Amino acid sequence: MQRRYHRHFMHLPATAMNRTERFYKIDQLLHESRVVPIQRFLDDLGISRATFKRDIEYMRDRLHAPIAWDREAGGYHFASEPGDGPRYELPGVWFSAGELYALLAAQKLLSDIEPGLLEPHLAPLQARLAAILEATGHPADQITQRVRLLSLGKRRVEPRFFSTIANALLVRRQIEITAWNRGRDEVDIRTISPQRLVHYRDNWYLDAWCHWRQALRSFSVDAIRKVSTLAFAAVDVPDADMESHFRSAYGIFAGTPIATAVLIFSAERARWVKKERWHRDQQGETLPDGSYRLRVPYADERELLMDIQRHGSQVRVEEPESLRAKVADEARKVLSMYPEE
């Protein structure tokens, strides 16, 4: 008899159980006790007697579960499986895309941590994640071998700086940072009040109130070269203001939108792009020729330019003219690097 369940189902509220989860719960109860009274099933599953009877009949008829009623003991039990009959096997549990991503991402983050003080505390978490993955009926190492999470463009963060930033963020203290501005290739010294850490496109960013600019700014944590905690309490920016600033425009370089980009994707590229979410307030429409028009509000075109360029000749900027000019100028610069022989 093959059992493929996990204790995870023991902790599910009855109202949260779907039919497959009830099958695993029934299987587990029958394996834990020699005989299980029907009232125990009803109490633990939170279902009616009629629903329970339907579940038992389905497990017997469709899954070939050797469940028998013991009149003298007043309960159900597992009988011996017939040697020549179909083998009893519960259906494998699988996860949604979001659930699988969360599990594998957590496992990947834990595996990336170097051995240290947290190792004894993290080991049980890693074992727990592996056990949940194995609830599918497949070994955890097989799943991680067959399903991969790939990082692209991940930049290394200095651990000691990250720790100082995270601590100041939580104890609500201002910090002074020395940060490299990649665009200008200059080093700036800023006093900031950290508001939140954001993991975006495989890299860490710090949303903060900049006391020099007197405005919200986002800093790449990997570009910070020095950090020190100050004695002053951090300025707290209301959540509503944070959301308004960082979610109103496209990408990590947020702020009040200055324009709306109108992009026309070819019919071929539209097959992918119209399934993508570039911004919560985006608007898209499929045009008669199969191409796709996407409208995206933005405050800073740097990240938007990079995303437009990755689509090459499969996208055309319709509006605004300033964005069209920058994309065209960049295209001319690229072309100049490949002169005709």
Short mmCIF file of C-alpha atoms in Angstrom, two decimals:
data_model
loop_
_atom_site.label_atom_id
_atom_site.label_comp_id
_atom_site.label_asym_id
_atom_site.label_seq_id
_atom_site.Cartn_x
_atom_site.Cartn_y
_atom_site.Cartn_z
CA MET A 1 0.00 0.00 0.00
CA GLN A 2 1.47 3.33 -1.05
CA ARG A 3 0.87 6.41 1.06
CA ARG A 4 1.62 9.88 -0.31
CA TYR A 5 0.51 12.45 2.21
CA HIS A 6 2.03 14.93 4.57
CA ARG A 7 1.24 16.24 8.06
CA HIS A 8 0.44 19.54 6.39
CA PHE A 9 -3.09 18.24 5.93
CA MET A 10 -3.47 17.57 9.64
CA HIS A 11 -3.36 21.31 10.31
CA LEU A 12 -5.78 22.44 7.61
CA PRO A 13 -9.08 23.88 8.89
CA ALA A 14 -11.96 21.66 7.85
CA THR A 15 -13.51 24.51 5.86
CA ALA A 16 -10.28 24.82 3.85
CA MET A 17 -10.16 21.16 2.79
CA ASN A 18 -11.04 20.25 -0.76
CA ARG A 19 -11.96 16.72 -1.73
CA THR A 20 -8.42 15.55 -2.46
CA GLU A 21 -7.24 16.87 0.92
CA ARG A 22 -10.07 14.94 2.60
CA PHE A 23 -8.84 11.74 0.91
CA TYR A 24 -5.38 12.29 2.41
CA LYS A 25 -6.89 13.04 5.81
CA ILE A 26 -9.01 9.85 5.70
CA ASP A 27 -5.96 7.85 4.65
CA GLN A 28 -3.90 9.28 7.47
CA LEU A 29 -6.53 8.64 10.14
CA LEU A 30 -6.86 5.03 9.00
CA HIS A 31 -3.11 4.52 9.18
CA GLU A 32 -2.81 6.11 12.62
CA SER A 33 -5.58 4.04 14.27
CA ARG A 34 -6.53 0.39 13.96
CA VAL A 35 -10.22 1.32 13.76
CA VAL A 36 -11.65 4.80 13.24
CA PRO A 37 -15.25 5.54 14.33
CA ILE A 38 -17.33 7.42 11.81
CA GLN A 39 -17.86 10.32 14.23
CA ARG A 40 -14.07 10.87 14.35
CA PHE A 41 -14.07 11.34 10.56
CA LEU A 42 -17.02 13.73 10.70
CA ASP A 43 -15.45 15.82 13.47
CA ASP A 44 -11.98 16.02 11.92
CA LEU A 45 -13.17 16.59 8.36
CA GLY A 46 -16.02 18.94 9.24
CA ILE A 47 -18.39 17.33 6.73
CA SER A 48 -21.78 15.65 6.76
CA ARG A 49 -22.33 11.90 6.99
CA ALA A 50 -23.57 11.83 3.38
CA THR A 51 -20.42 13.60 2.10
CA PHE A 52 -18.23 11.20 4.08
CA LYS A 53 -20.04 8.18 2.61
CA ARG A 54 -19.50 9.56 -0.91
CA ASP A 55 -15.80 10.07 -0.18
CA ILE A 56 -15.43 6.49 1.13
CA GLU A 57 -17.25 5.06 -1.91
CA TYR A 58 -15.07 7.08 -4.29
CA MET A 59 -11.88 5.92 -2.56
CA ARG A 60 -13.03 2.32 -2.73
CA ASP A 61 -14.35 2.35 -6.31
CA ARG A 62 -11.95 4.74 -8.07
CA LEU A 63 -8.77 4.62 -5.99
CA HIS A 64 -9.15 0.95 -4.96
CA ALA A 65 -8.70 1.77 -1.27
CA PRO A 66 -9.21 -1.43 0.83
CA ILE A 67 -11.41 0.35 3.37
CA ALA A 68 -13.70 -1.98 5.33
CA TRP A 69 -16.37 -1.51 7.98
CA ASP A 70 -15.89 -3.43 11.23
CA ARG A 71 -19.32 -3.88 12.77
CA GLU A 72 -18.04 -5.26 16.07
CA ALA A 73 -15.46 -2.49 16.58
CA GLY A 74 -17.86 0.17 15.28
CA GLY A 75 -15.51 1.81 12.81
CA TYR A 76 -13.58 1.71 9.56
CA HIS A 77 -10.18 0.13 9.00
CA PHE A 78 -7.81 -0.87 6.24
CA ALA A 79 -8.20 -4.47 5.12
CA SER A 80 -5.45 -6.35 3.30
CA GLU A 81 -5.13 -5.42 -0.35
CA PRO A 82 -6.01 -8.18 -2.80
CA GLY A 83 -2.88 -9.62 -4.36
CA ASP A 84 -4.21 -9.60 -7.93
CA GLY A 85 -6.30 -6.43 -7.78
CA PRO A 86 -5.45 -2.83 -8.74
CA ARG A 87 -2.99 -1.16 -6.41
CA TYR A 88 -4.34 1.49 -4.03
CA GLU A 89 -2.68 4.83 -4.61
CA LEU A 90 -3.76 8.30 -3.60
CA PRO A 91 -3.67 11.00 -6.28
CA GLY A 92 -0.52 13.10 -6.15
CA VAL A 93 -0.90 16.62 -4.77
CA TRP A 94 0.54 19.41 -6.87
CA PHE A 95 0.90 23.10 -6.24
CA SER A 96 -0.25 26.19 -8.05
CA ALA A 97 2.42 28.21 -9.87
CA GLY A 98 2.49 30.72 -7.01
CA GLU A 99 2.77 28.04 -4.31
CA LEU A 100 5.56 26.19 -6.11
CA TYR A 101 7.46 29.41 -6.71
CA ALA A 102 7.16 30.37 -3.03
CA LEU A 103 8.43 26.98 -1.86
CA LEU A 104 11.34 26.79 -4.29
CA ALA A 105 12.28 30.44 -3.77
CA ALA A 106 12.40 29.92 0.01
CA GLN A 107 14.45 26.77 -0.45
CA LYS A 108 16.83 28.54 -2.83
CA LEU A 109 17.32 31.48 -0.46
CA LEU A 110 18.10 29.12 2.41
CA SER A 111 20.56 27.10 0.33
CA ASP A 112 22.39 30.31 -0.68
CA ILE A 113 23.17 31.17 2.94
CA GLU A 114 26.72 30.29 3.94
CA PRO A 115 27.23 28.13 7.04
CA GLY A 116 27.13 30.23 10.18
CA LEU A 117 25.27 31.01 13.39
CA LEU A 118 21.86 30.45 11.82
CA GLU A 119 22.67 27.00 10.43
CA PRO A 120 21.10 25.00 13.33
CA HIS A 121 17.94 27.12 13.11
CA LEU A 122 17.63 26.93 9.31
CA ALA A 123 18.13 23.18 9.02
CA PRO A 124 14.62 22.36 10.38
CA LEU A 125 13.12 24.90 7.95
CA GLN A 126 14.91 23.29 5.01
CA ALA A 127 13.69 19.87 6.13
CA ARG A 128 10.15 21.20 6.44
CA LEU A 129 10.24 22.67 2.94
CA ALA A 130 11.53 19.40 1.52
CA ALA A 131 8.74 17.51 3.28
CA ILE A 132 6.08 19.83 1.85
CA LEU A 133 7.52 19.39 -1.64
CA GLU A 134 7.40 15.63 -1.19
CA ALA A 135 3.65 15.85 -0.54
CA THR A 136 3.37 15.67 -4.33
CA GLY A 137 4.51 12.06 -4.13
CA HIS A 138 7.87 12.88 -5.72
CA PRO A 139 11.26 13.24 -3.98
CA ALA A 140 12.14 16.86 -3.19
CA ASP A 141 15.53 16.58 -4.89
CA GLN A 142 13.82 15.38 -8.06
CA ILE A 143 11.51 18.40 -8.07
CA THR A 144 14.36 20.87 -7.56
CA GLN A 145 16.29 19.13 -10.34
CA ARG A 146 13.36 19.28 -12.76
CA VAL A 147 12.00 22.72 -11.79
CA ARG A 148 14.53 25.55 -11.70
CA LEU A 149 14.43 29.17 -10.56
CA LEU A 150 17.08 31.05 -12.52
CA SER A 151 18.47 34.41 -11.43
CA LEU A 152 19.39 36.88 -14.16
CA GLY A 153 21.53 39.93 -13.50
CA LYS A 154 21.76 39.31 -9.78
CA ARG A 155 24.26 41.69 -8.15
CA ARG A 156 26.19 40.86 -4.99
CA VAL A 157 25.25 42.76 -1.82
CA GLU A 158 27.85 43.38 0.88
CA PRO A 159 26.52 41.36 3.88
CA ARG A 160 27.69 43.78 6.58
CA PHE A 161 26.04 46.75 4.85
CA PHE A 162 22.81 44.84 4.40
CA SER A 163 22.73 43.90 8.08
CA THR A 164 23.27 47.51 9.18
CA ILE A 165 20.57 48.76 6.81
CA ALA A 166 18.08 46.10 7.88
CA ASN A 167 18.69 46.81 11.56
CA ALA A 168 18.29 50.57 11.13
CA LEU A 169 15.12 49.94 9.14
CA LEU A 170 13.59 47.95 11.97
CA VAL A 171 14.77 50.04 14.92
CA ARG A 172 13.77 53.19 12.97
CA ARG A 173 17.07 55.08 12.85
CA GLN A 174 18.47 57.38 10.19
CA ILE A 175 21.56 56.21 8.34
CA GLU A 176 24.29 57.91 6.36
CA ILE A 177 25.23 56.11 3.16
CA THR A 178 27.97 56.53 0.63
CA ALA A 179 26.44 55.31 -2.63
CA TRP A 180 27.76 54.99 -6.16
CA ASN A 181 25.56 56.69 -8.77
CA ARG A 182 26.07 54.46 -11.80
CA GLY A 183 24.47 56.91 -14.21
CA ARG A 184 26.86 59.75 -13.39
CA ASP A 185 29.69 57.47 -12.21
CA GLU A 186 29.93 59.53 -9.04
CA VAL A 187 29.82 58.78 -5.34
CA ASP A 188 27.21 60.60 -3.24
CA ILE A 189 26.87 60.87 0.53
CA ARG A 190 23.27 60.98 1.72
CA THR A 191 21.44 60.99 5.04
CA ILE A 192 18.28 58.95 4.68
CA SER A 193 15.44 57.50 6.71
CA PRO A 194 14.97 53.88 5.54
CA GLN A 195 11.34 52.94 4.88
CA ARG A 196 11.45 49.44 3.39
CA LEU A 197 13.65 46.90 1.62
CA VAL A 198 12.42 45.66 -1.73
CA HIS A 199 13.60 42.57 -3.64
CA TYR A 200 12.96 43.37 -7.30
CA ARG A 201 14.18 41.50 -10.37
CA ASP A 202 16.67 39.50 -8.29
CA ASN A 203 18.21 42.58 -6.66
CA TRP A 204 17.73 44.50 -3.40
CA TYR A 205 16.60 48.13 -3.26
CA LEU A 206 16.07 50.45 -0.31
CA ASP A 207 13.11 52.82 -0.39
CA ALA A 208 13.97 55.78 1.82
CA TRP A 209 13.27 59.41 2.64
CA CYS A 210 16.25 61.41 1.38
CA HIS A 211 16.92 64.32 3.77
CA TRP A 212 18.97 66.14 1.12
CA ARG A 213 16.33 65.92 -1.60
CA GLN A 214 13.46 66.09 0.89
CA ALA A 215 11.75 63.40 -1.12
CA LEU A 216 11.33 59.65 -1.43
CA ARG A 217 14.08 57.86 -3.31
CA SER A 218 15.05 54.29 -4.15
CA PHE A 219 18.69 53.14 -3.73
CA SER A 220 20.36 50.00 -5.11
CA VAL A 221 21.72 48.25 -2.02
CA ASP A 222 24.60 46.73 -4.01
CA ALA A 223 25.76 50.27 -4.94
CA ILE A 224 26.15 51.30 -1.28
CA ARG A 225 29.83 51.44 -0.35
CA LYS A 226 29.59 52.64 3.23
CA VAL A 227 26.82 52.91 5.80
CA SER A 228 26.63 54.11 9.39
CA THR A 229 23.71 54.30 11.78
CA LEU A 230 22.91 57.74 13.24
CA ALA A 231 21.41 58.60 16.61
CA PHE A 232 18.42 60.39 15.06
CA ALA A 233 15.03 58.72 14.74
CA ALA A 234 13.98 57.93 11.21
CA VAL A 235 11.24 59.94 9.57
CA ASP A 236 8.20 57.73 9.01
CA VAL A 237 6.44 58.22 5.68
CA PRO A 238 2.76 57.16 5.78
CA ASP A 239 1.99 53.91 3.98
CA ALA A 240 -0.49 55.67 1.71
CA ASP A 241 2.20 58.10 0.55
CA MET A 242 4.65 55.24 0.00
CA GLU A 243 2.15 53.32 -2.11
CA SER A 244 1.19 56.42 -4.07
CA HIS A 245 4.82 57.23 -4.85
CA PHE A 246 6.24 53.78 -5.62
CA ARG A 247 3.25 52.21 -7.36
CA SER A 248 2.06 55.10 -9.48
CA ALA A 249 4.66 54.73 -12.23
CA TYR A 250 6.48 51.99 -14.10
CA GLY A 251 9.44 50.11 -12.64
CA ILE A 252 11.65 50.59 -9.63
CA PHE A 253 12.37 54.26 -10.45
CA ALA A 254 8.96 55.41 -9.31
CA GLY A 255 7.34 58.72 -8.53
CA THR A 256 4.57 60.88 -9.91
CA PRO A 257 4.03 59.86 -13.57
CA ILE A 258 5.30 62.41 -16.06
CA ALA A 259 3.84 60.72 -19.13
CA THR A 260 2.19 57.60 -20.50
CA ALA A 261 4.19 55.43 -22.87
CA VAL A 262 2.15 54.10 -25.79
CA LEU A 263 3.88 51.06 -27.28
CA ILE A 264 2.86 49.07 -30.36
CA PHE A 265 4.03 45.45 -30.36
CA SER A 266 4.05 43.31 -33.50
CA ALA A 267 1.43 40.61 -33.91
CA GLU A 268 4.10 38.00 -33.23
CA ARG A 269 5.36 39.60 -30.02
CA ALA A 270 1.81 40.38 -28.91
CA ARG A 271 1.31 36.67 -28.21
CA TRP A 272 3.59 37.12 -25.21
CA VAL A 273 3.21 40.76 -24.19
CA LYS A 274 -0.56 40.84 -23.83
CA LYS A 275 -0.21 38.22 -21.08
CA GLU A 276 2.34 40.34 -19.20
CA ARG A 277 1.67 42.80 -16.40
CA TRP A 278 3.92 45.84 -16.78
CA HIS A 279 1.96 48.09 -14.41
CA ARG A 280 -1.20 47.88 -12.34
CA ASP A 281 -2.79 50.76 -14.32
CA GLN A 282 -1.73 49.58 -17.76
CA GLN A 283 -4.22 49.53 -20.62
CA GLY A 284 -3.93 47.19 -23.56
CA GLU A 285 -5.84 46.52 -26.74
CA THR A 286 -5.42 44.16 -29.67
CA LEU A 287 -5.49 46.01 -33.00
CA PRO A 288 -7.18 44.75 -36.20
CA ASP A 289 -3.88 43.53 -37.70
CA GLY A 290 -3.08 41.47 -34.59
CA SER A 291 -0.59 43.94 -33.13
CA TYR A 292 -0.96 45.09 -29.53
CA ARG A 293 -1.08 48.61 -28.11
CA LEU A 294 0.08 48.97 -24.50
CA ARG A 295 -0.24 52.14 -22.42
CA VAL A 296 2.01 52.42 -19.36
CA PRO A 297 2.45 55.43 -17.02
CA TYR A 298 6.05 56.21 -16.09
CA ALA A 299 8.04 58.71 -14.06
CA ASP A 300 11.58 57.80 -15.09
CA GLU A 301 12.31 56.30 -18.49
CA ARG A 302 15.57 54.48 -17.58
CA GLU A 303 14.08 51.06 -16.82
CA LEU A 304 11.34 51.49 -19.40
CA LEU A 305 13.95 52.18 -22.10
CA MET A 306 15.77 48.94 -21.24
CA ASP A 307 12.55 46.94 -21.45
CA ILE A 308 11.59 48.52 -24.77
CA GLN A 309 15.03 47.77 -26.20
CA ARG A 310 14.89 44.10 -25.29
CA HIS A 311 12.01 43.71 -27.74
CA GLY A 312 14.11 45.15 -30.57
CA SER A 313 12.29 45.69 -33.84
CA GLN A 314 9.15 44.01 -32.48
CA VAL A 315 8.03 47.18 -30.68
CA ARG A 316 7.53 50.78 -31.75
CA VAL A 317 7.04 53.78 -29.47
CA GLU A 318 3.96 55.68 -30.56
CA GLU A 319 3.96 58.29 -27.77
CA PRO A 320 5.33 60.47 -26.27
CA GLU A 321 7.67 62.08 -28.76
CA SER A 322 10.45 62.50 -26.17
CA LEU A 323 10.51 58.74 -25.54
CA ARG A 324 10.40 58.03 -29.29
CA ALA A 325 13.43 60.27 -29.78
CA LYS A 326 15.44 58.54 -27.06
CA VAL A 327 14.70 55.06 -28.39
CA ALA A 328 15.55 56.17 -31.94
CA ASP A 329 18.77 57.81 -30.76
CA GLU A 330 19.82 54.65 -28.95
CA ALA A 331 19.03 52.57 -32.06
CA ARG A 332 21.27 54.83 -34.17
CA LYS A 333 24.10 54.45 -31.65
CA VAL A 334 23.79 50.67 -31.75
CA LEU A 335 23.75 50.69 -35.58
CA SER A 336 26.90 52.84 -35.64
CA MET A 337 28.73 50.08 -33.79
CA TYR A 338 28.21 47.76 -36.76
CA PRO A 339 29.35 49.70 -39.84
CA GLU A 340 28.91 48.01 -43.18
CA GLU A 341 32.11 46.45 -44.50
#
